[in-house]
Coordinates of C-alpha atoms in Angstrom, one line a residue:
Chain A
X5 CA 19.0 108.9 -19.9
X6 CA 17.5 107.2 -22.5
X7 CA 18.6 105.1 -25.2
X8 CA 22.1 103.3 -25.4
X9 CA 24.2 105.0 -22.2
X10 CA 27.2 104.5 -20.4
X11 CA 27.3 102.6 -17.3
X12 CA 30.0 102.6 -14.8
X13 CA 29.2 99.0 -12.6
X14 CA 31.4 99.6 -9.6
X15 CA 31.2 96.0 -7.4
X16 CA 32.8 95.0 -4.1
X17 CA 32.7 91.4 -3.4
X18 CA 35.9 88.7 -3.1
X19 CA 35.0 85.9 -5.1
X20 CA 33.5 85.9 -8.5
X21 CA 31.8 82.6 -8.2
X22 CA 29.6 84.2 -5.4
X23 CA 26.0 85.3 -5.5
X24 CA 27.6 89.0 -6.0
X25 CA 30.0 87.6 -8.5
X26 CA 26.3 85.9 -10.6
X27 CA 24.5 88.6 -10.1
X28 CA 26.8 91.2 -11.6
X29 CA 27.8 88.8 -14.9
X30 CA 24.1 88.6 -15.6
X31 CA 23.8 92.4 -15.0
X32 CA 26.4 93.3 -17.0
X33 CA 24.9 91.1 -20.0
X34 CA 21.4 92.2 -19.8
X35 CA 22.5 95.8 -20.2
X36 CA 25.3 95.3 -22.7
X37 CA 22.8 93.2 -24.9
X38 CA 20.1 96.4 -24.5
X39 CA 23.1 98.0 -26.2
X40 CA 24.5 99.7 -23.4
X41 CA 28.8 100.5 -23.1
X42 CA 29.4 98.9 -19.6
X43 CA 32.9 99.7 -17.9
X44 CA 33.4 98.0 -14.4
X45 CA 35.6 98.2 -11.5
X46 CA 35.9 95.3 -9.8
X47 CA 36.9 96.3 -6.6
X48 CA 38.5 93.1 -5.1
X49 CA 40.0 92.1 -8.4
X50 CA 42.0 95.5 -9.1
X51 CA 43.3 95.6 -5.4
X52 CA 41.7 98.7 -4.7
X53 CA 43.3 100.7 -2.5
X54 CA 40.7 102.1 0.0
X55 CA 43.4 103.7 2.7
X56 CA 43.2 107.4 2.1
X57 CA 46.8 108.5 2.6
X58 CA 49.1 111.8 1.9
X59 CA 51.4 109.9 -0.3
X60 CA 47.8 109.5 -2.5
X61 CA 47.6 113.7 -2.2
X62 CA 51.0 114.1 -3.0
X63 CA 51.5 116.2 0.5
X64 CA 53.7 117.2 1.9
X65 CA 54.5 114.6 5.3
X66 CA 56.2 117.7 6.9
X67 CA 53.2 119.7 6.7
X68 CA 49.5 118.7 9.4
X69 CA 47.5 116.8 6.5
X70 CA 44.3 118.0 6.6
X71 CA 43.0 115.8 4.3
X72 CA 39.9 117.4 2.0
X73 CA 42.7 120.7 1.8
X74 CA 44.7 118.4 0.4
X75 CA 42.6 116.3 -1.5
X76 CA 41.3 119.4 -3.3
X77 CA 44.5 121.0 -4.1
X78 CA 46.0 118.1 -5.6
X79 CA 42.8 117.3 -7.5
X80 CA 43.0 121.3 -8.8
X81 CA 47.1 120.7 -9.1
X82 CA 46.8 117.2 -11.2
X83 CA 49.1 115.4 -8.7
X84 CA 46.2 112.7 -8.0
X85 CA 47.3 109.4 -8.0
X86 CA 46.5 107.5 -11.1
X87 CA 44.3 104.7 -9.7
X88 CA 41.5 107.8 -8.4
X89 CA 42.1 110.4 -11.2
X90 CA 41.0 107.0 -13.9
X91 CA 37.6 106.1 -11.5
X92 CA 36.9 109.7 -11.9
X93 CA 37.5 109.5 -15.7
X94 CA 34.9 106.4 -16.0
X95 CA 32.5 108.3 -13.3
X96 CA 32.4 111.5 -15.7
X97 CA 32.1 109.1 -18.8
X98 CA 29.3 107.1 -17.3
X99 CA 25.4 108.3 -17.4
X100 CA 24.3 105.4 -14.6
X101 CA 26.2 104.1 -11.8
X102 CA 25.5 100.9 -10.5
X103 CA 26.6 100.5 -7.0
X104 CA 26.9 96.6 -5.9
X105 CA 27.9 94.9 -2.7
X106 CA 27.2 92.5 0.1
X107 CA 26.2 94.2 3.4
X108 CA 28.6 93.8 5.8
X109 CA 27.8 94.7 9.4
X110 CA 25.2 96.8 7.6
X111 CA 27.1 98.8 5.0
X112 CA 29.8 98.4 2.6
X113 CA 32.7 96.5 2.8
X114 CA 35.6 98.8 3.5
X115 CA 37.3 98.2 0.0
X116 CA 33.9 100.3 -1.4
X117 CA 33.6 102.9 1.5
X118 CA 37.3 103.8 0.6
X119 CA 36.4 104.2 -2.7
X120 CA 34.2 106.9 -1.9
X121 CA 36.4 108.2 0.7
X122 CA 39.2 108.2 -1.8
X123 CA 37.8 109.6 -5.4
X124 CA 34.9 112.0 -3.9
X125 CA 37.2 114.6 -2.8
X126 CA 36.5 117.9 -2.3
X127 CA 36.5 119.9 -5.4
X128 CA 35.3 116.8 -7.8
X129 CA 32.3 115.4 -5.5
X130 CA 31.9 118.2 -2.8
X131 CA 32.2 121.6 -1.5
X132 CA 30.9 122.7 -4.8
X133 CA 28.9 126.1 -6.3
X134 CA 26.2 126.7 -8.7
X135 CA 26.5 128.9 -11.4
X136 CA 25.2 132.4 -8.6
X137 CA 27.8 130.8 -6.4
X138 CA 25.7 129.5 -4.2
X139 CA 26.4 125.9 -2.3
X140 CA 25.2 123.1 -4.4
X141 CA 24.0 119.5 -3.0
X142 CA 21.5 116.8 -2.6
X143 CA 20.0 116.8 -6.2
X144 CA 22.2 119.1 -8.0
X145 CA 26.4 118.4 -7.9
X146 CA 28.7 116.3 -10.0
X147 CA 26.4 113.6 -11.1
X148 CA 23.3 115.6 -12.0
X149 CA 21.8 114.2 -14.9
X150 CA 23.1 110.8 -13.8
X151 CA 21.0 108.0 -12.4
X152 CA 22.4 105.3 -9.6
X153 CA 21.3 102.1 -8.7
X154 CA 22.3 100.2 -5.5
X155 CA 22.2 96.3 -5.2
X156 CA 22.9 94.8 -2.5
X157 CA 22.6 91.1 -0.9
X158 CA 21.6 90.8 2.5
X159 CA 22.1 87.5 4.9
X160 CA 19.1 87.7 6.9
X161 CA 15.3 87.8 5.7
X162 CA 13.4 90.1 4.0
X163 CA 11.2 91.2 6.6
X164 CA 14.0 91.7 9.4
X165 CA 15.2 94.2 7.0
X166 CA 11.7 95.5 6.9
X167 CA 10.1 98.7 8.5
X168 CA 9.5 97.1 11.5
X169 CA 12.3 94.1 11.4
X170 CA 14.9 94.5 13.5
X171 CA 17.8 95.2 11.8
X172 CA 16.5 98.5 10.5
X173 CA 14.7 99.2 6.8
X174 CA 17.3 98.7 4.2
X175 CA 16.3 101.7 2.7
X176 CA 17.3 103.8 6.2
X177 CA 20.2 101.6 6.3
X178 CA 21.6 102.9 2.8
X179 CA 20.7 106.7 3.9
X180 CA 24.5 107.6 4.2
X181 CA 25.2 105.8 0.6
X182 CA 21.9 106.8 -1.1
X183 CA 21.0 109.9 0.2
X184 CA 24.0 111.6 1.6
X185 CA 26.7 110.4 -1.0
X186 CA 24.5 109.9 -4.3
X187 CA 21.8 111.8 -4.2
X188 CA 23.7 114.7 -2.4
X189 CA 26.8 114.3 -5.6
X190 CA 23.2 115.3 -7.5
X191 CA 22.2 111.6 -9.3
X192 CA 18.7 110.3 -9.1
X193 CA 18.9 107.5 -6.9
X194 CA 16.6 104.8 -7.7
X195 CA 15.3 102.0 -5.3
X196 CA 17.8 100.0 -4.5
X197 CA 17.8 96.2 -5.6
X198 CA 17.5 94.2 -2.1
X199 CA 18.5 90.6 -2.5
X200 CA 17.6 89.3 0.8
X201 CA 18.4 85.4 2.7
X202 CA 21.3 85.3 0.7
X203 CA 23.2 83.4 2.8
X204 CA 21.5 80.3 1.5
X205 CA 21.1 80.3 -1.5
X206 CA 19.8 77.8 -4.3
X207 CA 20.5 78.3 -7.9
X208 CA 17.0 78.6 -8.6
X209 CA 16.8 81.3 -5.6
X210 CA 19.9 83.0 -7.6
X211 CA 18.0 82.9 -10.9
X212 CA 15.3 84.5 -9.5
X213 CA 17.2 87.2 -8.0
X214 CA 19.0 87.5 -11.5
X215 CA 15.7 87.9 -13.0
X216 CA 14.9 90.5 -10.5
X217 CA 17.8 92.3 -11.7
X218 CA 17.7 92.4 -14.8
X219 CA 14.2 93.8 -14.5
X220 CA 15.5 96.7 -13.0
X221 CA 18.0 97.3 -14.9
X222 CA 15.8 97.5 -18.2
X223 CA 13.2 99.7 -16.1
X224 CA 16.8 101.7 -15.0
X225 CA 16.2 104.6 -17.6
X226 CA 12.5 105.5 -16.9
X227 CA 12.4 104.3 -13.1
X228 CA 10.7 106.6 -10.7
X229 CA 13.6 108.3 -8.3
X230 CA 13.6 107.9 -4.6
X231 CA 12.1 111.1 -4.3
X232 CA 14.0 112.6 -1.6
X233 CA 13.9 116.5 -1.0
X234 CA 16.4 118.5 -2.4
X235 CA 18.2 121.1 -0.8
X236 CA 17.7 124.5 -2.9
X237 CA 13.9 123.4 -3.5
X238 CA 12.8 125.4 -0.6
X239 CA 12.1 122.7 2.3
X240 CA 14.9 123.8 3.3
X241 CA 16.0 126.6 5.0
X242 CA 19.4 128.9 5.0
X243 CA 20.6 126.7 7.9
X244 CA 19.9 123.1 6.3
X245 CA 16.8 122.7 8.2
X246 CA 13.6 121.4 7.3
X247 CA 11.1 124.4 7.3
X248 CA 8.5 124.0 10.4
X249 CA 5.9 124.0 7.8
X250 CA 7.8 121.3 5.9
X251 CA 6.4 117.6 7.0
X252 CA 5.7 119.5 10.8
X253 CA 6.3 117.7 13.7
X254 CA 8.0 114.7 11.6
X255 CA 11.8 113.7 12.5
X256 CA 13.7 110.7 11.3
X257 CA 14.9 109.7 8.4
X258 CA 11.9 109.4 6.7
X259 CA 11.0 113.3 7.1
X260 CA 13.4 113.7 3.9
X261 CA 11.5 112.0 1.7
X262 CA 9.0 114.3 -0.1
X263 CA 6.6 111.4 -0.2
X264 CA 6.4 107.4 0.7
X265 CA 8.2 106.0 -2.4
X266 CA 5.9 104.8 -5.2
X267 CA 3.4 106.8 -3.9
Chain B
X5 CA 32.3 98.0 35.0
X6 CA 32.9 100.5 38.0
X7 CA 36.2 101.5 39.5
X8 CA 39.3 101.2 37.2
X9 CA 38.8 99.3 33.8
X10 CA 40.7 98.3 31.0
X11 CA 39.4 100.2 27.8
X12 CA 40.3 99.9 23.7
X13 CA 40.5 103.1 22.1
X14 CA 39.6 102.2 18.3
X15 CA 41.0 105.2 16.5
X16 CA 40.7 106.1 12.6
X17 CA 42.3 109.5 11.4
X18 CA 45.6 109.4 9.2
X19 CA 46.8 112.4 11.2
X20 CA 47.8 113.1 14.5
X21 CA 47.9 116.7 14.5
X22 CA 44.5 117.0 13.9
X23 CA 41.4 117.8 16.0
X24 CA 41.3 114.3 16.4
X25 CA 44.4 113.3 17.3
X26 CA 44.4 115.8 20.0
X27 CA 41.0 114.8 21.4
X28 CA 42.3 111.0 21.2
X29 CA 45.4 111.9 22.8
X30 CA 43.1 114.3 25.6
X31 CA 40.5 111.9 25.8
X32 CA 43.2 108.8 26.9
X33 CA 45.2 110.9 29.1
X34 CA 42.1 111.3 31.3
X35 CA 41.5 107.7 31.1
X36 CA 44.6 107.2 32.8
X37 CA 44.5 109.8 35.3
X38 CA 41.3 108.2 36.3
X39 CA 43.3 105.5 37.1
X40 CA 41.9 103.1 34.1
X41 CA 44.6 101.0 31.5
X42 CA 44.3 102.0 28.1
X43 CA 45.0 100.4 24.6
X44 CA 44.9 101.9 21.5
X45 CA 44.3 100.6 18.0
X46 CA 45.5 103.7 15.8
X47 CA 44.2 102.3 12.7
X48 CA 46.2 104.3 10.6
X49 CA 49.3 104.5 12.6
X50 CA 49.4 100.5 12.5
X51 CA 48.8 100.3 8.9
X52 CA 45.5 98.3 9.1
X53 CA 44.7 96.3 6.2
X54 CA 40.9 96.8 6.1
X55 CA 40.1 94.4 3.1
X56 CA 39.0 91.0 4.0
X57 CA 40.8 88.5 1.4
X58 CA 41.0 84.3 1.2
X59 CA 44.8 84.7 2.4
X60 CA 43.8 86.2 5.9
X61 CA 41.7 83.1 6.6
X62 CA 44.5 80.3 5.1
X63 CA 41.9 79.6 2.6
X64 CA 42.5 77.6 0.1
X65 CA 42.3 79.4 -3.4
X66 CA 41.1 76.8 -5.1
X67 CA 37.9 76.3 -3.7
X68 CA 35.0 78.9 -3.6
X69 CA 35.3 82.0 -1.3
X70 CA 33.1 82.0 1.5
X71 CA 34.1 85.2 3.8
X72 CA 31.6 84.3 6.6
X73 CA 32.1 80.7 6.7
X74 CA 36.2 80.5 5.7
X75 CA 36.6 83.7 9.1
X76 CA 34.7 80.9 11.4
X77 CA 36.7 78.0 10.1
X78 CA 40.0 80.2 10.2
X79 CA 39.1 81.2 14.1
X80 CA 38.4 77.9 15.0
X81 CA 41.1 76.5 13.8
X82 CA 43.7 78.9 15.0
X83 CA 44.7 80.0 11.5
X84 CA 43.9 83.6 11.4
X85 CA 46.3 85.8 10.4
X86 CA 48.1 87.6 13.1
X87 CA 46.9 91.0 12.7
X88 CA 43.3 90.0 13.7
X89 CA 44.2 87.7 16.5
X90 CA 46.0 90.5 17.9
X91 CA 43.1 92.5 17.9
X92 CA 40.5 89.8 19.2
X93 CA 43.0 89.9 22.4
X94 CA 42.7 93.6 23.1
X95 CA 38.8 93.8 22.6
X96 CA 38.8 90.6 24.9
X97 CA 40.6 92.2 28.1
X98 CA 38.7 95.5 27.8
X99 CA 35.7 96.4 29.7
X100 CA 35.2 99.1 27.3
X101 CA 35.3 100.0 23.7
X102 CA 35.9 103.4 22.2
X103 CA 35.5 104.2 18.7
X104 CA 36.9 107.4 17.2
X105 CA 36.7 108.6 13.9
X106 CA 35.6 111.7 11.6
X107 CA 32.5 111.1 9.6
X108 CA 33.6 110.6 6.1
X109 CA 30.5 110.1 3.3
X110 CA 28.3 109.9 6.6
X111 CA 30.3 106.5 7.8
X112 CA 33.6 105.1 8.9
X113 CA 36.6 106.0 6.9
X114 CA 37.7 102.6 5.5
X115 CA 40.3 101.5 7.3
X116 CA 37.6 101.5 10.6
X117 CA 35.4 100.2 8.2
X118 CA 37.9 97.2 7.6
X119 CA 38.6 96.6 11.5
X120 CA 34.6 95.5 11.8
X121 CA 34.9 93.7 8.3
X122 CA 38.2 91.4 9.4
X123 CA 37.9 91.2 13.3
X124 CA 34.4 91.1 13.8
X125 CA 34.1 87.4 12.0
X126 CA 31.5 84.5 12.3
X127 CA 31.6 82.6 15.3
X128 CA 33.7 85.6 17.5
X129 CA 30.8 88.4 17.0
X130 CA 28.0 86.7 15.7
X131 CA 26.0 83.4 14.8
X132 CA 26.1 83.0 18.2
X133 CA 24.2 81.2 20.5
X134 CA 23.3 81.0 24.2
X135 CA 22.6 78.4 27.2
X136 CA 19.4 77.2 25.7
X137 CA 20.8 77.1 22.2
X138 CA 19.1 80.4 21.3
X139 CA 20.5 82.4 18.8
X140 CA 21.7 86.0 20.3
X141 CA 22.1 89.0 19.5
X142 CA 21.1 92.8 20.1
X143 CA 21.1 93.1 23.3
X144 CA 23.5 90.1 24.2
X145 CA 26.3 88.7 22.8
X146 CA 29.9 88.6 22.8
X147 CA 30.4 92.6 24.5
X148 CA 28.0 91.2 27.1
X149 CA 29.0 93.2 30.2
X150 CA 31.2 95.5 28.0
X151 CA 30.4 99.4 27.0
X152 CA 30.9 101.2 23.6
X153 CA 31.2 105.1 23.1
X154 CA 31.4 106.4 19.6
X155 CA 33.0 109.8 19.3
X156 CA 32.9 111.2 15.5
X157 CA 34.2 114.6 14.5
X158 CA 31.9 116.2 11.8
X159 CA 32.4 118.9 9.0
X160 CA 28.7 120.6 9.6
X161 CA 27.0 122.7 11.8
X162 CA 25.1 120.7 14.6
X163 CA 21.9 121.6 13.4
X164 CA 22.5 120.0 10.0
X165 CA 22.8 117.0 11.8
X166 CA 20.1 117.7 14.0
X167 CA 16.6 115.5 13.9
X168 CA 15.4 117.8 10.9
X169 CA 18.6 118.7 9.6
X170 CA 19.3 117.9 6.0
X171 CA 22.0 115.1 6.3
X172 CA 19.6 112.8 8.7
X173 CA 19.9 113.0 12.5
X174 CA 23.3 111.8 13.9
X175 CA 22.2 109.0 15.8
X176 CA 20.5 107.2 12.8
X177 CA 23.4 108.1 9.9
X178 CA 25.2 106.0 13.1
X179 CA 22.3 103.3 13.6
X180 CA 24.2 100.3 11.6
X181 CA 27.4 101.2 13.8
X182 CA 25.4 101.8 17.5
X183 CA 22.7 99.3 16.6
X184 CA 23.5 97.1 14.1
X185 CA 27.4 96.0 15.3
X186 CA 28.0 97.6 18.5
X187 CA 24.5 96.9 20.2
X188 CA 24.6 93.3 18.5
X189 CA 27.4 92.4 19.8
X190 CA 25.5 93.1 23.4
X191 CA 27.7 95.9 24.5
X192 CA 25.9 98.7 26.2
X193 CA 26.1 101.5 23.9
X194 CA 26.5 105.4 25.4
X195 CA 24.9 108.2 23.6
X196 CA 27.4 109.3 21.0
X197 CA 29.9 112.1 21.7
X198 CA 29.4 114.5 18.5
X199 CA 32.0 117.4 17.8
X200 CA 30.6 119.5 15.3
X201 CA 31.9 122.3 13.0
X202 CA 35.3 120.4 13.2
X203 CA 36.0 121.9 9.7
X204 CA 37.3 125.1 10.9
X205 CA 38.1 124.8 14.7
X206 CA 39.6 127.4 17.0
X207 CA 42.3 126.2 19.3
X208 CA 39.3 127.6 22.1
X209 CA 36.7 125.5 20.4
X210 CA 39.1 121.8 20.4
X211 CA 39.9 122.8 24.1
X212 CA 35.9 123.1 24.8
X213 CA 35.7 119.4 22.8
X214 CA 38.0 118.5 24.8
X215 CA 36.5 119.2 28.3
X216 CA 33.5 118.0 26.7
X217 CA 35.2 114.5 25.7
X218 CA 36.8 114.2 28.7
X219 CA 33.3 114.9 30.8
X220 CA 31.9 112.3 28.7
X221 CA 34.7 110.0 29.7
X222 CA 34.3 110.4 33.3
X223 CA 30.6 109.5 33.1
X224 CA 31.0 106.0 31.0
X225 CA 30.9 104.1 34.2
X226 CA 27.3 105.2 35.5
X227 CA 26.1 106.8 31.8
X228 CA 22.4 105.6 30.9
X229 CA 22.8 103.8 27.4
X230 CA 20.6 104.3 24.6
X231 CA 17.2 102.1 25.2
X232 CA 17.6 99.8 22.2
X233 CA 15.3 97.3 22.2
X234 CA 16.8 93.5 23.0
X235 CA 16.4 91.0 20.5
X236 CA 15.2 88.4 23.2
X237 CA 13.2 91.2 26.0
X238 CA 9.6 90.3 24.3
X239 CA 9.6 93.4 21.8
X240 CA 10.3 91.2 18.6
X241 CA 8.7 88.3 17.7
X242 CA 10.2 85.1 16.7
X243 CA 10.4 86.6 12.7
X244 CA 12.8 89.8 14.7
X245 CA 10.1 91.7 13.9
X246 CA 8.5 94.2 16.0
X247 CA 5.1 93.0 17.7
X248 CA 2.1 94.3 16.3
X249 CA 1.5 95.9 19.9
X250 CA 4.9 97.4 19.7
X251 CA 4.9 101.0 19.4
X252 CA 2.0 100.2 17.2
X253 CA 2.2 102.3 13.8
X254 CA 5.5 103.3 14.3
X255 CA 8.5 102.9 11.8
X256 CA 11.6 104.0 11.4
X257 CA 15.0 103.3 13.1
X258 CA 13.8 105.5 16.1
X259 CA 10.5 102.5 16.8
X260 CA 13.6 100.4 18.0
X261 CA 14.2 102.8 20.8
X262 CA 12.4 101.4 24.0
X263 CA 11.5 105.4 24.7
X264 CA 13.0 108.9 23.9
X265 CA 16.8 108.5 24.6
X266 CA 17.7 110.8 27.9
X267 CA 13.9 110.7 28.4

């Protein structure tokens, strides 16, 4: 991506005249003036629905509702309900995704989760094949081609979200998000925009951080990926497993990383 | 917590004649025969509302959302909505806590999600302090005394999920719900109970889950819980940062294990 591009801005947070709600107006400005199209869902302020149901699926109440079965067929069948089939119209329009929320008990709040859990259904986000049939995921599915940021805000201090802080590194926190939803739909995931001690915030703090931002967001196009194995490139093997010659000996999270990033 | 107990069973799947709801409904029934009280939350069954909004706290519209700080007020001041109350009461008279779900995107389905987002609020599960005016947390806190057991149903082979499978190692895709909530909140947290391959399960296979489960169950009493590291037990320093002397080198959700889990 680069040049003008399409960005789908896709924030969770309750009230716009919160950090979030700053941080995502001066987002959305920096890129629009770089001449980017920006299309937003506002989580929160469409009432999102994040219940996954089979009313949504069109099933059948009678029938067990087994629910990526019947996620898929009524994907295939065009009996989606409106609100998922239009986020997956403005996710196959978009060529970035910018993924923003507050962490909550350290992950999204549940009005984003059932976003995912809702429009990623199987046969549009998962359970997909490549061209030889083969099984496609983590760097090559829906999104390929697609870059996605996270930003997220954080209560606590940077360095309790650090490698050694206590709450876990933010970037091992996002692994399920970054890694096992974005980068395995196929999208280069970036590194993620950490606003940290936002729970006391000045407005100075807050223009720093929308500084920060908009930073990233220019650098957005050319950005180095969090370069995180993929899973037909051979460090793998026919069972998912990392190879014994692969990283040996190393477990954790941090063994799917083909390098330290920015290294 | 020895001898007959009250436990919550936090369940999350929209359909009860799944794998899950037969494990749930397995998995209570030996509660009881042991003699223990159950309660269940079905999440779905009840209709939780996951999304945390101004209205549930009586917060005034006018003014600036502040989730953390209007969810304190609200709880202090007896205003929270009824739905949440209802759920402080049943985590309050139980001894234990389990939470049920399938592994959706590598987390919670929303609606579990939304029980942590609502329920869990400031001044009930955290920004607490103790005796001395410490702050607590990981380690101690309000599930002081109380156990957790997760129990999540997942799509993959085990292996996938295994410490060099591709989607991360279960126990860290679950560190922000062990660790950062559960353990947080000062419950002592059990090694997960993880039912693999739930995609395409024999009537044989759920049975074996079952006996499995219900093993599981029968050992929460005496069960060694993972060695998390305590917030306050000397490991951390007054930043919540691991002390230089601390597993020195070492980083990674797995350095806030006090040794090898099981070892």
């Amino acid at each position: 991506m680069i040049g003008a591009v399409n960005v789908l801005w896709v924030l969770a947070h309750p009230e716009p005249r919160s950090l979030n709600g700053f941080l995502a107006t001066e987002g959305q400005r920096a890129l629009r003036a770089e001449g980017h199209e920006v299309e937003v869902s506002d989580l929160w302020a469409m009432g999102w629905n994040p219940v996954v149901d089979a009313a949504g699926y069109a099933h059948d109440p009678a029938q067990r509702f087994q629910v990526a079965a019947a996620a898929k067929l009524a994907h295939e069948s065009g009996a989606l309900s409106a609100d998922v089939r239009a986020e997956q119209e403005k996710i196959d329009r978009a060529d970035a995704i910018v993924v923003q929320f507050p962490l909550w008990w350290f992950g999204m709040p549940a009005v984003l989760k059932g976003w995912f859990d809702r429009v990623w259904l199987q046969g549009y986000a998962y359970g997909l094949r490549g061209p030889d049939g083969e099984w496609i995921g983590y760097g090559d599915g829906f999104l390929a081609g697609k870059r996605a940021l996270v930003v997220v805000t954080a209560g606590g201090p940077a360095w309790s979200y650090g490698e050694r802080g206590i709450h876990g590194a933010v970037g091992e926190l996002l692994f399920p998000l970054q890694h096992g939803t974005l980068f395995y739909a196929g999208a280069e995931v970036l590194p993620p925009v950490v606003i940290s001690g936002a729970d006391r915030f000045t407005a100075e703090e807050g223009e720093r951080a929308a500084a920060e931002l908009r930073e990233r967001l220019r650098a957005m196009p050319t950005a180095e990926p969090i370069p995180y194995r993929t899973q037909n490139g051979g460090d793998y093997g026919d069972d998912l497993v990392l190879r014994p010659d692969v990283a040996p000996g190393s477990t954790g999270l941090g063994a799917h990383l083909a390098r330290r990033p920015g290294a």
